[in-house]
Amino acid sequence: MTTNGDRIIKIFDTTLRDGEQSPGCSMNLQEKMEVAQALIALNVDIIEAGFPIASPGDFEAVREIATAFRGPTTICGLARCNDADIDRCWEAVKHAAQPRIHVFLATSAIHREFKLKMTPDEIIHRAVAGVRRAVSYCDDVEFSPEDAARTELDFLCQVVEKAIDAGATTVNIPDTVGYATPAHMARVIATLRDRVPNIDKATISIHCHNDLGLAVANSLAAVEQGAGQIECTVNGIGERAGNCSLEEIVMAMRVRHDYFHCDTRINTQRLVPTSRLLTSVTGMAVQRNKAIVGRNAFAHEAGIHQDGMLKEPRTYEIMRPEDVGFSKTDLVLGKHSGRAALADRAKALGYQLTGEQLQRVFEEFKLLADKKKEVYDGDIAALIQQEIQQAGEDDNEWSLVSFELSSGTGRKPHVRLTLRRGGEEFCEELTDGDGPIDAGFLATKKITGLDLVCKDFRVRSATVGHDAIGEVTLEVEHKGQIYRGSGASTDTVEATIKAALNAVNRIGANKK
Ligand code: KIV
Ligand code: ZN
């Protein structure tokens, strides 16, 4: 509760678990640490850091995050309702100052019958055993009846009651397949509050997927009926159409405080920097007109609107851009700017760089400022992200030395590429490919000798203008596994080669 009696709704961020699970969003350890750092600065209440039993990488990430961030933020790990999952989860989260174990088990008829092949009684038994085991390790235990929105309400009430009896302190209601509508979700939460006798002993949480584009609306409906925790992700990333978007739900409650009479502890000025960080890390850009954090979210085009804005911004703006972290001006640095100015911008953009990292970014910045007169926030973010990524690879086996390329209408491109591995340089020339980008990729493949099949290729302009940095994110398949790589440069071919080498180095690190 706030001093004026409003409810404080807990924000449970699952970007690193449900978000990371979605195609194209996987992150390495260093990237997860960066995102966790940003979530701490955003002041989320709970970070779901991963699913420890899922892979050694997931386990390590949860353990590292639990160990590194020992402030008031709760660090949570996910587990199915079985001993091995829960034990592994506890091994990872036990280092946290405030650990939480989140256990889940599907409850809907369709999951019971086809996936689990269990009777309702068996489900209750398994859920209770799972919660009890988690409680034997940790005071803070969350239970989720997966696919709750499609579960018979009577049965859902029974499972929730038993889970609370067994010691669950939070009961989370997932709309796993994004099936609910706001009125439906309101009825589910109201029924639980009405019919579950011990419901006051636990916090009700809501976890909505966005298959019908209703995740935020459904979560708000749950809050209106008394849910005290919302599960969400930055930029709404997540399985299929994603999860409830953190920035949208937080600003809905902040802007419509007159209606909801509740708030969160989120530092809303960190919303845009956090969104941008996640975009750089995953290569998954938000659409221009995305609410709150999209590039057009505060752009006014129509003359009547612009006129109104000049007279009084509140005529057409329900929140101020600076409240969500858009800086007033984007034009920041040039070739005469010093290290202090760069450090200042990096901080404003949400990055915490070590002295060494800042020095390396500064060197890249000077090269860039020589090429471009005006260096924008997006350019700086791209340089920093590249530095973070390289630092994240334990072993940057391959690096780019130089390339020359010629191409033209009606002929195959010709490329001469030199790469370095260890102290040695390797050079290849080839005339191949359906364009310069393809030629750069093929030459990288030839020198590294790896069998790479490009599965996804995306170029994003970090800023506006023809001289902007291009960020390339690609996915390659090697021996049946997918590896992501990204690279940035004002030259898209160079960015492609860097991205391919980033993926190649990940393959190397994985082998080791
Ligand atoms: O969508 C879902 O059901 C989940 C649970 C594990 C909470 O992500
Ligand atoms: Zn989910």
Short mmCIF file of C-alpha atoms and ligand atoms in Angstrom, two decimals:
data_model
loop_
_atom_site.label_atom_id
_atom_site.label_comp_id
_atom_site.label_asym_id
_atom_site.label_seq_id
_atom_site.Cartn_x
_atom_site.Cartn_y
_atom_site.Cartn_z
CA MET A 1 0.00 0.00 0.00
CA THR A 2 1.14 3.55 -0.63
CA THR A 3 0.59 6.30 1.95
CA ASN A 4 -2.70 7.28 0.30
CA GLY A 5 -4.03 3.73 0.51
CA ASP A 6 -3.38 2.73 -3.13
CA ARG A 7 -2.26 -0.84 -3.76
CA ILE A 8 1.29 -1.49 -4.91
CA ILE A 9 1.23 -4.17 -7.60
CA LYS A 10 4.36 -6.32 -7.75
CA ILE A 11 6.07 -6.57 -11.12
CA PHE A 12 7.40 -10.06 -11.79
CA ASP A 13 9.63 -9.87 -14.84
CA THR A 14 10.02 -13.06 -16.85
CA THR A 15 12.00 -11.64 -19.81
CA LEU A 16 14.89 -13.97 -18.97
CA ARG A 17 12.67 -17.04 -18.73
CA ASP A 18 9.41 -16.92 -20.72
CA GLY A 19 10.83 -14.18 -22.95
CA GLU A 20 14.11 -15.91 -23.59
CA GLN A 21 12.24 -19.10 -24.44
CA SER A 22 10.81 -17.54 -27.60
CA PRO A 23 12.43 -18.14 -31.00
CA GLY A 24 15.18 -15.66 -31.81
CA CYS A 25 15.47 -14.35 -28.26
CA SER A 26 18.04 -16.65 -26.70
CA MET A 27 20.80 -14.88 -24.77
CA ASN A 28 24.23 -15.89 -23.56
CA LEU A 29 25.33 -15.47 -19.96
CA GLN A 30 26.87 -12.05 -20.42
CA GLU A 31 23.75 -10.77 -22.18
CA LYS A 32 21.50 -12.15 -19.44
CA MET A 33 23.63 -10.38 -16.82
CA GLU A 34 23.26 -7.10 -18.74
CA VAL A 35 19.50 -7.50 -18.93
CA ALA A 36 19.30 -8.46 -15.24
CA GLN A 37 21.29 -5.33 -14.38
CA ALA A 38 18.81 -3.23 -16.38
CA LEU A 39 15.85 -4.90 -14.65
CA ILE A 40 17.37 -4.04 -11.28
CA ALA A 41 17.72 -0.41 -12.39
CA LEU A 42 14.10 -0.53 -13.55
CA ASN A 43 13.24 -1.66 -10.02
CA VAL A 44 11.18 -4.74 -10.80
CA ASP A 45 10.15 -6.68 -7.70
CA ILE A 46 10.96 -10.17 -8.96
CA ILE A 47 13.26 -11.41 -11.73
CA GLU A 48 12.48 -14.86 -13.06
CA ALA A 49 16.02 -15.62 -14.18
CA GLY A 50 15.48 -18.95 -15.93
CA PHE A 51 14.48 -22.59 -15.79
CA PRO A 52 17.54 -24.21 -14.14
CA ILE A 53 16.89 -27.82 -15.13
CA ALA A 54 16.38 -26.88 -18.79
CA SER A 55 20.12 -26.68 -19.60
CA PRO A 56 23.48 -26.13 -17.92
CA GLY A 57 23.45 -22.62 -19.42
CA ASP A 58 20.11 -21.82 -17.82
CA PHE A 59 21.32 -23.16 -14.49
CA GLU A 60 24.48 -21.10 -14.62
CA ALA A 61 22.60 -17.93 -15.56
CA VAL A 62 20.14 -18.27 -12.67
CA ARG A 63 22.97 -19.00 -10.22
CA GLU A 64 25.08 -16.07 -11.47
CA ILE A 65 22.18 -13.63 -11.30
CA ALA A 66 21.23 -14.87 -7.81
CA THR A 67 24.82 -14.44 -6.65
CA ALA A 68 25.56 -11.11 -8.32
CA PHE A 69 22.43 -9.09 -7.50
CA ARG A 70 21.97 -9.31 -3.76
CA GLY A 71 19.67 -6.33 -3.25
CA PRO A 72 15.97 -6.28 -2.39
CA THR A 73 14.91 -7.81 -5.75
CA THR A 74 13.68 -11.39 -5.47
CA ILE A 75 15.44 -13.83 -7.81
CA CYS A 76 13.24 -16.68 -8.95
CA GLY A 77 13.79 -19.93 -10.82
CA LEU A 78 11.19 -22.13 -12.53
CA ALA A 79 10.65 -25.85 -11.88
CA ARG A 80 8.11 -28.48 -12.82
CA CYS A 81 6.46 -30.31 -9.92
CA ASN A 82 9.08 -33.02 -9.57
CA ASP A 83 11.98 -33.51 -7.18
CA ALA A 84 14.79 -33.26 -9.72
CA ASP A 85 13.53 -29.93 -11.11
CA ILE A 86 12.92 -28.42 -7.70
CA ASP A 87 16.27 -29.55 -6.26
CA ARG A 88 18.11 -28.16 -9.27
CA CYS A 89 16.16 -24.91 -9.06
CA TRP A 90 17.06 -24.49 -5.40
CA GLU A 91 20.75 -25.16 -6.14
CA ALA A 92 20.63 -22.19 -8.51
CA VAL A 93 18.53 -19.67 -6.55
CA LYS A 94 19.76 -20.42 -3.03
CA HIS A 95 22.56 -17.85 -3.43
CA ALA A 96 20.04 -15.01 -3.71
CA ALA A 97 19.33 -12.63 -0.85
CA GLN A 98 15.62 -13.16 -1.60
CA PRO A 99 15.19 -16.49 -3.43
CA ARG A 100 11.92 -17.80 -4.85
CA ILE A 101 11.02 -21.19 -6.32
CA HIS A 102 8.25 -21.14 -8.93
CA VAL A 103 6.66 -24.56 -9.48
CA PHE A 104 4.09 -25.27 -12.17
CA LEU A 105 1.83 -28.08 -13.29
CA ALA A 106 -0.84 -28.06 -15.99
CA THR A 107 -4.41 -28.34 -14.76
CA SER A 108 -6.71 -27.97 -17.80
CA ALA A 109 -8.58 -31.04 -19.09
CA ILE A 110 -6.79 -30.92 -22.41
CA HIS A 111 -3.35 -30.93 -20.76
CA ARG A 112 -4.37 -33.55 -18.18
CA GLU A 113 -5.69 -35.90 -20.82
CA PHE A 114 -3.25 -35.49 -23.70
CA LYS A 115 -0.01 -34.20 -22.21
CA LEU A 116 0.19 -35.51 -18.68
CA LYS A 117 -2.23 -38.45 -18.82
CA MET A 118 -3.16 -37.83 -15.20
CA THR A 119 -6.47 -37.75 -13.35
CA PRO A 120 -7.58 -34.63 -11.44
CA ASP A 121 -6.69 -36.35 -8.14
CA GLU A 122 -3.23 -37.17 -9.39
CA ILE A 123 -2.75 -33.55 -10.43
CA ILE A 124 -3.67 -32.31 -6.97
CA HIS A 125 -1.38 -34.85 -5.38
CA ARG A 126 1.55 -33.91 -7.62
CA ALA A 127 0.98 -30.15 -7.15
CA VAL A 128 0.89 -30.49 -3.36
CA ALA A 129 4.04 -32.65 -3.34
CA GLY A 130 5.82 -30.11 -5.55
CA VAL A 131 4.87 -27.14 -3.40
CA ARG A 132 5.85 -29.02 -0.21
CA ARG A 133 9.26 -29.91 -1.58
CA ALA A 134 9.86 -26.30 -2.65
CA VAL A 135 8.72 -25.06 0.78
CA SER A 136 11.20 -27.43 2.43
CA TYR A 137 13.95 -25.28 0.85
CA CYS A 138 12.51 -21.81 0.60
CA ASP A 139 9.88 -19.62 2.34
CA ASP A 140 8.91 -17.90 -0.88
CA VAL A 141 7.14 -20.38 -3.19
CA GLU A 142 4.96 -19.61 -6.18
CA PHE A 143 2.61 -22.15 -7.72
CA SER A 144 1.20 -21.94 -11.27
CA PRO A 145 -1.63 -24.15 -12.55
CA GLU A 146 -0.53 -24.04 -16.19
CA ASP A 147 -3.35 -23.30 -18.66
CA ALA A 148 -5.47 -22.03 -15.76
CA ALA A 149 -7.64 -19.94 -18.08
CA ARG A 150 -8.90 -23.15 -19.76
CA THR A 151 -9.22 -25.11 -16.49
CA GLU A 152 -12.69 -25.91 -15.08
CA LEU A 153 -13.26 -23.24 -12.43
CA ASP A 154 -14.25 -25.73 -9.69
CA PHE A 155 -11.11 -27.74 -10.23
CA LEU A 156 -8.95 -24.60 -10.41
CA CYS A 157 -10.35 -23.50 -7.02
CA GLN A 158 -9.51 -26.90 -5.53
CA VAL A 159 -5.94 -26.94 -6.83
CA VAL A 160 -5.29 -23.38 -5.69
CA GLU A 161 -6.66 -24.09 -2.21
CA LYS A 162 -4.46 -27.20 -1.83
CA ALA A 163 -1.37 -25.38 -3.12
CA ILE A 164 -1.87 -22.61 -0.56
CA ASP A 165 -2.42 -25.19 2.18
CA ALA A 166 0.85 -26.81 1.16
CA GLY A 167 2.64 -23.48 1.63
CA ALA A 168 2.50 -21.55 -1.65
CA THR A 169 2.80 -17.83 -0.89
CA THR A 170 1.90 -16.74 -4.43
CA VAL A 171 -0.64 -18.40 -6.72
CA ASN A 172 -0.15 -17.43 -10.31
CA ILE A 173 -2.96 -17.77 -12.85
CA PRO A 174 -1.50 -18.34 -16.30
CA ASP A 175 -3.40 -17.82 -19.50
CA THR A 176 -0.83 -20.03 -21.17
CA VAL A 177 -2.33 -19.95 -24.66
CA GLY A 178 -3.71 -16.40 -24.64
CA TYR A 179 -7.30 -17.62 -24.73
CA ALA A 180 -8.94 -15.38 -22.14
CA THR A 181 -10.76 -12.10 -22.61
CA PRO A 182 -10.90 -9.33 -19.98
CA ALA A 183 -14.37 -10.23 -18.66
CA HIS A 184 -13.45 -13.92 -18.57
CA MET A 185 -10.23 -13.21 -16.66
CA ALA A 186 -12.06 -10.93 -14.23
CA ARG A 187 -14.52 -13.77 -13.53
CA VAL A 188 -11.71 -16.27 -12.88
CA ILE A 189 -9.99 -14.03 -10.33
CA ALA A 190 -13.28 -13.00 -8.68
CA THR A 191 -14.27 -16.67 -8.37
CA LEU A 192 -10.96 -17.59 -6.75
CA ARG A 193 -11.36 -14.77 -4.25
CA ASP A 194 -14.92 -15.86 -3.56
CA ARG A 195 -14.56 -19.59 -3.33
CA VAL A 196 -11.04 -20.39 -2.12
CA PRO A 197 -11.25 -20.14 1.68
CA ASN A 198 -7.51 -19.57 2.27
CA ILE A 199 -6.96 -17.20 -0.68
CA ASP A 200 -5.99 -14.35 1.69
CA LYS A 201 -2.87 -16.28 2.68
CA ALA A 202 -1.32 -15.87 -0.78
CA THR A 203 -0.75 -13.17 -3.35
CA ILE A 204 -2.76 -13.71 -6.53
CA SER A 205 -0.62 -13.27 -9.61
CA ILE A 206 -1.55 -13.05 -13.27
CA HIS A 207 0.44 -14.33 -16.28
CA CYS A 208 -1.06 -13.62 -19.70
CA HIS A 209 0.05 -14.52 -23.20
CA ASN A 210 -0.84 -12.32 -26.13
CA ASP A 211 -2.26 -14.67 -28.77
CA LEU A 212 -5.39 -12.54 -29.17
CA GLY A 213 -3.58 -9.28 -28.44
CA LEU A 214 -5.30 -9.12 -25.03
CA ALA A 215 -2.48 -9.85 -22.59
CA VAL A 216 -2.31 -6.34 -21.13
CA ALA A 217 -6.10 -5.92 -21.01
CA ASN A 218 -6.52 -9.33 -19.33
CA SER A 219 -3.83 -8.53 -16.77
CA LEU A 220 -5.49 -5.21 -15.94
CA ALA A 221 -8.82 -6.99 -15.51
CA ALA A 222 -7.15 -9.34 -13.02
CA VAL A 223 -5.66 -6.41 -11.13
CA GLU A 224 -9.10 -4.83 -10.86
CA GLN A 225 -10.33 -8.03 -9.22
CA GLY A 226 -7.51 -8.06 -6.66
CA ALA A 227 -4.44 -9.62 -8.31
CA GLY A 228 -1.37 -8.25 -6.54
CA GLN A 229 1.35 -9.39 -8.94
CA ILE A 230 1.70 -9.16 -12.71
CA GLU A 231 4.01 -11.35 -14.75
CA CYS A 232 5.32 -9.60 -17.84
CA THR A 233 8.30 -9.12 -20.14
CA VAL A 234 10.19 -6.18 -21.60
CA ASN A 235 8.88 -5.39 -25.11
CA GLY A 236 6.29 -8.14 -24.50
CA ILE A 237 8.65 -10.82 -25.84
CA GLY A 238 7.69 -14.42 -25.16
CA GLU A 239 6.32 -17.64 -26.58
CA ARG A 240 4.40 -17.17 -29.88
CA ALA A 241 2.75 -13.71 -29.79
CA GLY A 242 4.52 -12.93 -26.53
CA ASN A 243 3.65 -12.08 -22.94
CA CYS A 244 2.05 -9.08 -21.29
CA SER A 245 4.29 -6.11 -22.09
CA LEU A 246 5.92 -4.64 -18.99
CA GLU A 247 6.09 -1.07 -20.27
CA GLU A 248 2.43 -1.05 -21.35
CA ILE A 249 0.98 -2.48 -18.16
CA VAL A 250 3.11 -0.27 -15.92
CA MET A 251 2.17 2.90 -17.79
CA ALA A 252 -1.50 1.92 -17.94
CA MET A 253 -1.59 1.83 -14.15
CA ARG A 254 0.50 4.98 -13.83
CA VAL A 255 -1.45 7.07 -16.35
CA ARG A 256 -4.88 5.73 -15.29
CA HIS A 257 -4.16 5.93 -11.62
CA ASP A 258 -7.46 7.82 -11.27
CA TYR A 259 -9.20 4.60 -12.32
CA PHE A 260 -7.09 1.72 -11.00
CA HIS A 261 -5.93 3.31 -7.72
CA CYS A 262 -2.79 1.26 -7.77
CA ASP A 263 0.80 1.72 -8.81
CA THR A 264 4.10 -0.13 -9.15
CA ARG A 265 7.63 0.56 -7.92
CA ILE A 266 8.93 0.79 -11.48
CA ASN A 267 11.30 3.60 -12.33
CA THR A 268 9.46 4.47 -15.54
CA GLN A 269 12.30 6.61 -16.90
CA ARG A 270 14.22 3.40 -17.41
CA LEU A 271 11.54 1.90 -19.71
CA VAL A 272 12.95 3.13 -23.02
CA PRO A 273 16.62 2.39 -22.20
CA THR A 274 15.66 -1.12 -21.04
CA SER A 275 13.59 -1.72 -24.15
CA ARG A 276 16.49 -0.59 -26.35
CA LEU A 277 18.95 -2.75 -24.48
CA LEU A 278 16.78 -5.81 -25.03
CA THR A 279 16.42 -4.98 -28.71
CA SER A 280 20.18 -4.77 -29.12
CA VAL A 281 20.76 -7.97 -27.18
CA THR A 282 18.17 -10.08 -29.00
CA GLY A 283 18.08 -8.32 -32.37
CA MET A 284 14.28 -8.34 -32.00
CA ALA A 285 13.15 -4.79 -32.75
CA VAL A 286 9.82 -3.37 -31.57
CA GLN A 287 7.48 -2.01 -34.21
CA ARG A 288 7.59 1.77 -34.74
CA ASN A 289 4.08 2.28 -33.42
CA LYS A 290 4.54 0.09 -30.34
CA ALA A 291 2.87 1.77 -27.36
CA ILE A 292 5.24 3.51 -24.89
CA VAL A 293 8.61 2.52 -26.41
CA GLY A 294 8.10 2.55 -30.20
CA ARG A 295 9.83 5.24 -32.21
CA ASN A 296 6.48 6.80 -33.15
CA ALA A 297 4.90 6.55 -29.70
CA PHE A 298 5.23 10.31 -29.20
CA ALA A 299 5.43 11.50 -32.82
CA HIS A 300 2.74 13.94 -33.93
CA GLU A 301 2.22 14.24 -37.66
CA ALA A 302 -1.16 15.86 -38.24
CA GLY A 303 -1.11 19.66 -38.38
CA ILE A 304 -4.00 20.01 -35.94
CA HIS A 305 -2.17 17.80 -33.44
CA GLN A 306 1.09 19.69 -33.83
CA ASP A 307 -0.74 22.95 -33.30
CA GLY A 308 -2.39 21.58 -30.16
CA MET A 309 0.92 20.25 -28.89
CA LEU A 310 2.57 23.64 -29.25
CA LYS A 311 -0.25 25.30 -27.32
CA GLU A 312 -0.46 22.69 -24.58
CA PRO A 313 1.20 19.21 -24.82
CA ARG A 314 -1.57 17.61 -22.76
CA THR A 315 -4.02 18.20 -25.63
CA TYR A 316 -2.56 15.18 -27.44
CA GLU A 317 -0.22 13.53 -24.95
CA ILE A 318 -1.44 11.47 -22.00
CA MET A 319 2.11 11.06 -20.67
CA ARG A 320 5.35 12.91 -21.27
CA PRO A 321 8.06 11.24 -23.39
CA GLU A 322 10.62 11.96 -20.67
CA ASP A 323 8.46 10.05 -18.13
CA VAL A 324 9.19 6.82 -20.00
CA GLY A 325 12.81 7.64 -20.72
CA PHE A 326 12.85 9.25 -24.16
CA SER A 327 15.49 11.96 -24.09
CA LYS A 328 14.45 15.37 -25.35
CA THR A 329 17.07 15.36 -28.04
CA ASP A 330 18.74 12.48 -29.70
CA LEU A 331 21.60 14.34 -31.31
CA VAL A 332 24.45 14.00 -28.91
CA LEU A 333 28.07 13.66 -29.79
CA GLY A 334 30.58 14.50 -32.49
CA LYS A 335 34.27 14.01 -33.13
CA HIS A 336 35.27 16.63 -30.58
CA SER A 337 33.33 15.00 -27.77
CA GLY A 338 35.43 13.51 -25.01
CA ARG A 339 35.36 10.37 -22.92
CA ALA A 340 33.34 12.04 -20.13
CA ALA A 341 30.56 12.99 -22.55
CA LEU A 342 30.48 9.43 -23.88
CA ALA A 343 30.41 8.00 -20.35
CA ASP A 344 27.53 10.32 -19.55
CA ARG A 345 25.50 9.24 -22.60
CA ALA A 346 26.23 5.57 -21.93
CA LYS A 347 24.89 5.99 -18.41
CA ALA A 348 21.79 7.82 -19.63
CA LEU A 349 21.17 4.97 -22.07
CA GLY A 350 21.22 2.48 -19.23
CA TYR A 351 24.68 0.94 -19.57
CA GLN A 352 27.21 0.50 -16.79
CA LEU A 353 30.61 0.18 -18.37
CA THR A 354 33.89 -0.68 -16.69
CA GLY A 355 36.83 1.66 -17.33
CA GLU A 356 38.28 -0.78 -19.86
CA GLN A 357 34.99 -1.19 -21.70
CA LEU A 358 34.53 2.57 -21.86
CA GLN A 359 38.01 2.96 -23.31
CA ARG A 360 37.31 0.41 -26.05
CA VAL A 361 33.92 1.95 -26.87
CA PHE A 362 35.58 5.38 -26.93
CA GLU A 363 38.11 4.19 -29.50
CA GLU A 364 35.31 2.82 -31.69
CA PHE A 365 33.34 6.03 -31.16
CA LYS A 366 36.25 8.15 -32.41
CA LEU A 367 36.50 6.04 -35.57
CA LEU A 368 32.76 6.37 -36.08
CA ALA A 369 32.76 10.12 -35.44
CA ASP A 370 35.38 10.46 -38.18
CA LYS A 371 33.01 8.76 -40.61
CA LYS A 372 29.78 10.41 -39.44
CA LYS A 373 29.41 14.03 -38.38
CA GLU A 374 26.62 13.39 -35.92
CA VAL A 375 26.62 10.45 -33.55
CA TYR A 376 23.20 9.60 -32.14
CA ASP A 377 22.09 7.65 -29.08
CA GLY A 378 21.27 4.65 -31.27
CA ASP A 379 24.82 4.64 -32.71
CA ILE A 380 26.31 4.73 -29.22
CA ALA A 381 24.01 1.93 -28.05
CA ALA A 382 25.11 -0.18 -31.04
CA LEU A 383 28.81 0.36 -30.25
CA ILE A 384 28.29 -0.49 -26.59
CA GLN A 385 26.28 -3.54 -27.44
CA GLN A 386 29.01 -4.79 -29.72
CA GLU A 387 31.55 -4.32 -26.94
CA ILE A 388 29.32 -6.17 -24.45
CA GLN A 389 28.84 -9.00 -26.86
CA GLN A 390 32.51 -9.43 -27.53
CA ALA A 391 33.30 -9.33 -23.82
CA GLY A 392 30.62 -12.02 -23.36
CA GLU A 393 32.43 -14.50 -25.56
CA ASP A 394 35.04 -16.28 -23.48
CA ASP A 395 37.07 -16.93 -26.52
CA ASN A 396 36.81 -14.68 -29.54
CA GLU A 397 38.65 -17.12 -31.71
CA TRP A 398 38.13 -15.36 -35.04
CA SER A 399 38.24 -11.64 -35.77
CA LEU A 400 38.01 -9.48 -38.87
CA VAL A 401 41.23 -7.94 -40.19
CA SER A 402 40.04 -6.46 -43.50
CA PHE A 403 38.00 -7.02 -46.61
CA GLU A 404 37.77 -5.63 -50.12
CA LEU A 405 34.75 -6.13 -52.26
CA SER A 406 33.55 -5.20 -55.71
CA SER A 407 30.17 -5.85 -57.19
CA GLY A 408 27.98 -4.52 -59.94
CA THR A 409 25.00 -5.12 -62.16
CA GLY A 410 25.00 -8.44 -63.97
CA ARG A 411 28.16 -9.92 -62.39
CA LYS A 412 29.01 -11.96 -59.36
CA PRO A 413 30.64 -10.01 -56.51
CA HIS A 414 34.35 -10.46 -55.86
CA VAL A 415 35.60 -10.44 -52.27
CA ARG A 416 39.03 -10.63 -50.63
CA LEU A 417 38.68 -11.33 -46.92
CA THR A 418 41.35 -11.55 -44.22
CA LEU A 419 40.54 -12.97 -40.80
CA ARG A 420 42.69 -13.55 -37.73
CA ARG A 421 42.72 -16.55 -35.43
CA GLY A 422 45.19 -16.48 -32.56
CA GLY A 423 48.24 -14.70 -34.00
CA GLU A 424 47.73 -16.01 -37.51
CA GLU A 425 46.05 -14.35 -40.49
CA PHE A 426 44.03 -16.23 -43.12
CA CYS A 427 43.07 -14.77 -46.47
CA GLU A 428 40.69 -15.98 -49.18
CA GLU A 429 39.43 -14.53 -52.44
CA LEU A 430 36.26 -15.65 -54.11
CA THR A 431 33.86 -14.62 -56.84
CA ASP A 432 30.53 -15.94 -55.75
CA GLY A 433 27.21 -15.10 -54.10
CA ASP A 434 24.08 -13.31 -55.22
CA GLY A 435 25.23 -9.95 -53.82
CA PRO A 436 27.89 -8.37 -51.59
CA ILE A 437 26.33 -9.56 -48.32
CA ASP A 438 26.12 -13.14 -49.54
CA ALA A 439 29.72 -12.92 -50.80
CA GLY A 440 30.93 -11.71 -47.36
CA PHE A 441 29.09 -14.55 -45.67
CA LEU A 442 30.42 -17.19 -48.10
CA ALA A 443 34.01 -15.97 -47.69
CA THR A 444 33.68 -16.16 -43.88
CA LYS A 445 32.37 -19.70 -44.23
CA LYS A 446 35.23 -20.66 -46.50
CA ILE A 447 37.99 -19.38 -44.21
CA THR A 448 36.56 -20.77 -40.98
CA GLY A 449 35.82 -24.08 -42.71
CA LEU A 450 32.52 -24.45 -40.86
CA ASP A 451 29.35 -25.82 -42.30
CA LEU A 452 26.95 -22.89 -41.76
CA VAL A 453 23.43 -22.56 -43.12
CA CYS A 454 21.97 -19.09 -42.74
CA LYS A 455 18.46 -19.47 -41.27
CA ASP A 456 17.63 -15.87 -40.47
CA PHE A 457 19.13 -12.53 -41.46
CA ARG A 458 18.00 -9.12 -40.27
CA VAL A 459 19.45 -5.64 -40.77
CA ARG A 460 18.31 -2.79 -38.58
CA SER A 461 19.31 0.81 -38.82
CA ALA A 462 20.44 1.97 -35.36
CA THR A 463 19.51 5.59 -36.15
CA VAL A 464 18.09 7.73 -38.91
CA GLY A 465 19.95 8.86 -42.04
CA HIS A 466 21.86 7.20 -44.85
CA ASP A 467 25.08 7.15 -42.80
CA ALA A 468 23.50 5.25 -39.87
CA ILE A 469 25.09 2.23 -38.24
CA GLY A 470 23.53 -0.99 -39.53
CA GLU A 471 23.03 -3.74 -36.97
CA VAL A 472 23.00 -7.20 -38.50
CA THR A 473 21.56 -10.13 -36.57
CA LEU A 474 21.69 -13.57 -38.12
CA GLU A 475 21.03 -17.14 -37.15
CA VAL A 476 23.05 -20.00 -38.56
CA GLU A 477 22.54 -23.71 -38.29
CA HIS A 478 25.60 -25.81 -37.58
CA LYS A 479 25.32 -29.55 -36.93
CA GLY A 480 21.62 -29.26 -36.19
CA GLN A 481 22.00 -26.42 -33.68
CA ILE A 482 21.09 -22.77 -34.14
CA TYR A 483 23.59 -20.04 -33.22
CA ARG A 484 22.87 -16.33 -33.23
CA GLY A 485 25.40 -13.65 -34.09
CA SER A 486 25.29 -9.91 -34.40
CA GLY A 487 27.57 -7.19 -35.65
CA ALA A 488 27.38 -3.46 -36.24
CA SER A 489 29.03 -1.12 -38.71
CA THR A 490 28.20 1.75 -41.03
CA ASP A 491 29.09 -0.79 -43.75
CA THR A 492 26.46 -3.53 -43.92
CA VAL A 493 28.87 -6.07 -45.44
CA GLU A 494 31.30 -5.50 -42.57
CA ALA A 495 28.41 -5.82 -40.09
CA THR A 496 27.46 -9.12 -41.78
CA ILE A 497 30.99 -10.52 -41.54
CA LYS A 498 31.17 -9.47 -37.87
CA ALA A 499 27.80 -11.09 -37.17
CA ALA A 500 28.88 -14.31 -38.91
CA LEU A 501 32.13 -14.34 -36.89
CA ASN A 502 30.14 -13.75 -33.70
CA ALA A 503 28.12 -16.87 -34.48
CA VAL A 504 31.29 -18.79 -35.45
CA ASN A 505 32.93 -17.85 -32.13
CA ARG A 506 29.84 -19.07 -30.28
CA ILE A 507 30.11 -22.38 -32.09
CA GLY A 508 33.76 -22.57 -31.03
CA ALA A 509 32.93 -21.70 -27.42
CA ASN A 510 30.17 -24.31 -27.42
CA LYS A 511 32.55 -27.01 -28.66
CA LYS A 512 34.95 -26.22 -25.86
O1 KIV B 1 2.50 -19.61 -19.73
C1 KIV B 1 2.65 -20.35 -18.75
O2 KIV B 1 1.79 -21.13 -18.36
C2 KIV B 1 3.93 -20.30 -18.06
C3 KIV B 1 4.00 -20.97 -16.73
C4 KIV B 1 5.25 -21.74 -16.55
C5 KIV B 1 3.80 -19.95 -15.66
O3 KIV B 1 4.85 -19.67 -18.52
ZN ZN B 2 4.09 -18.19 -20.01
#
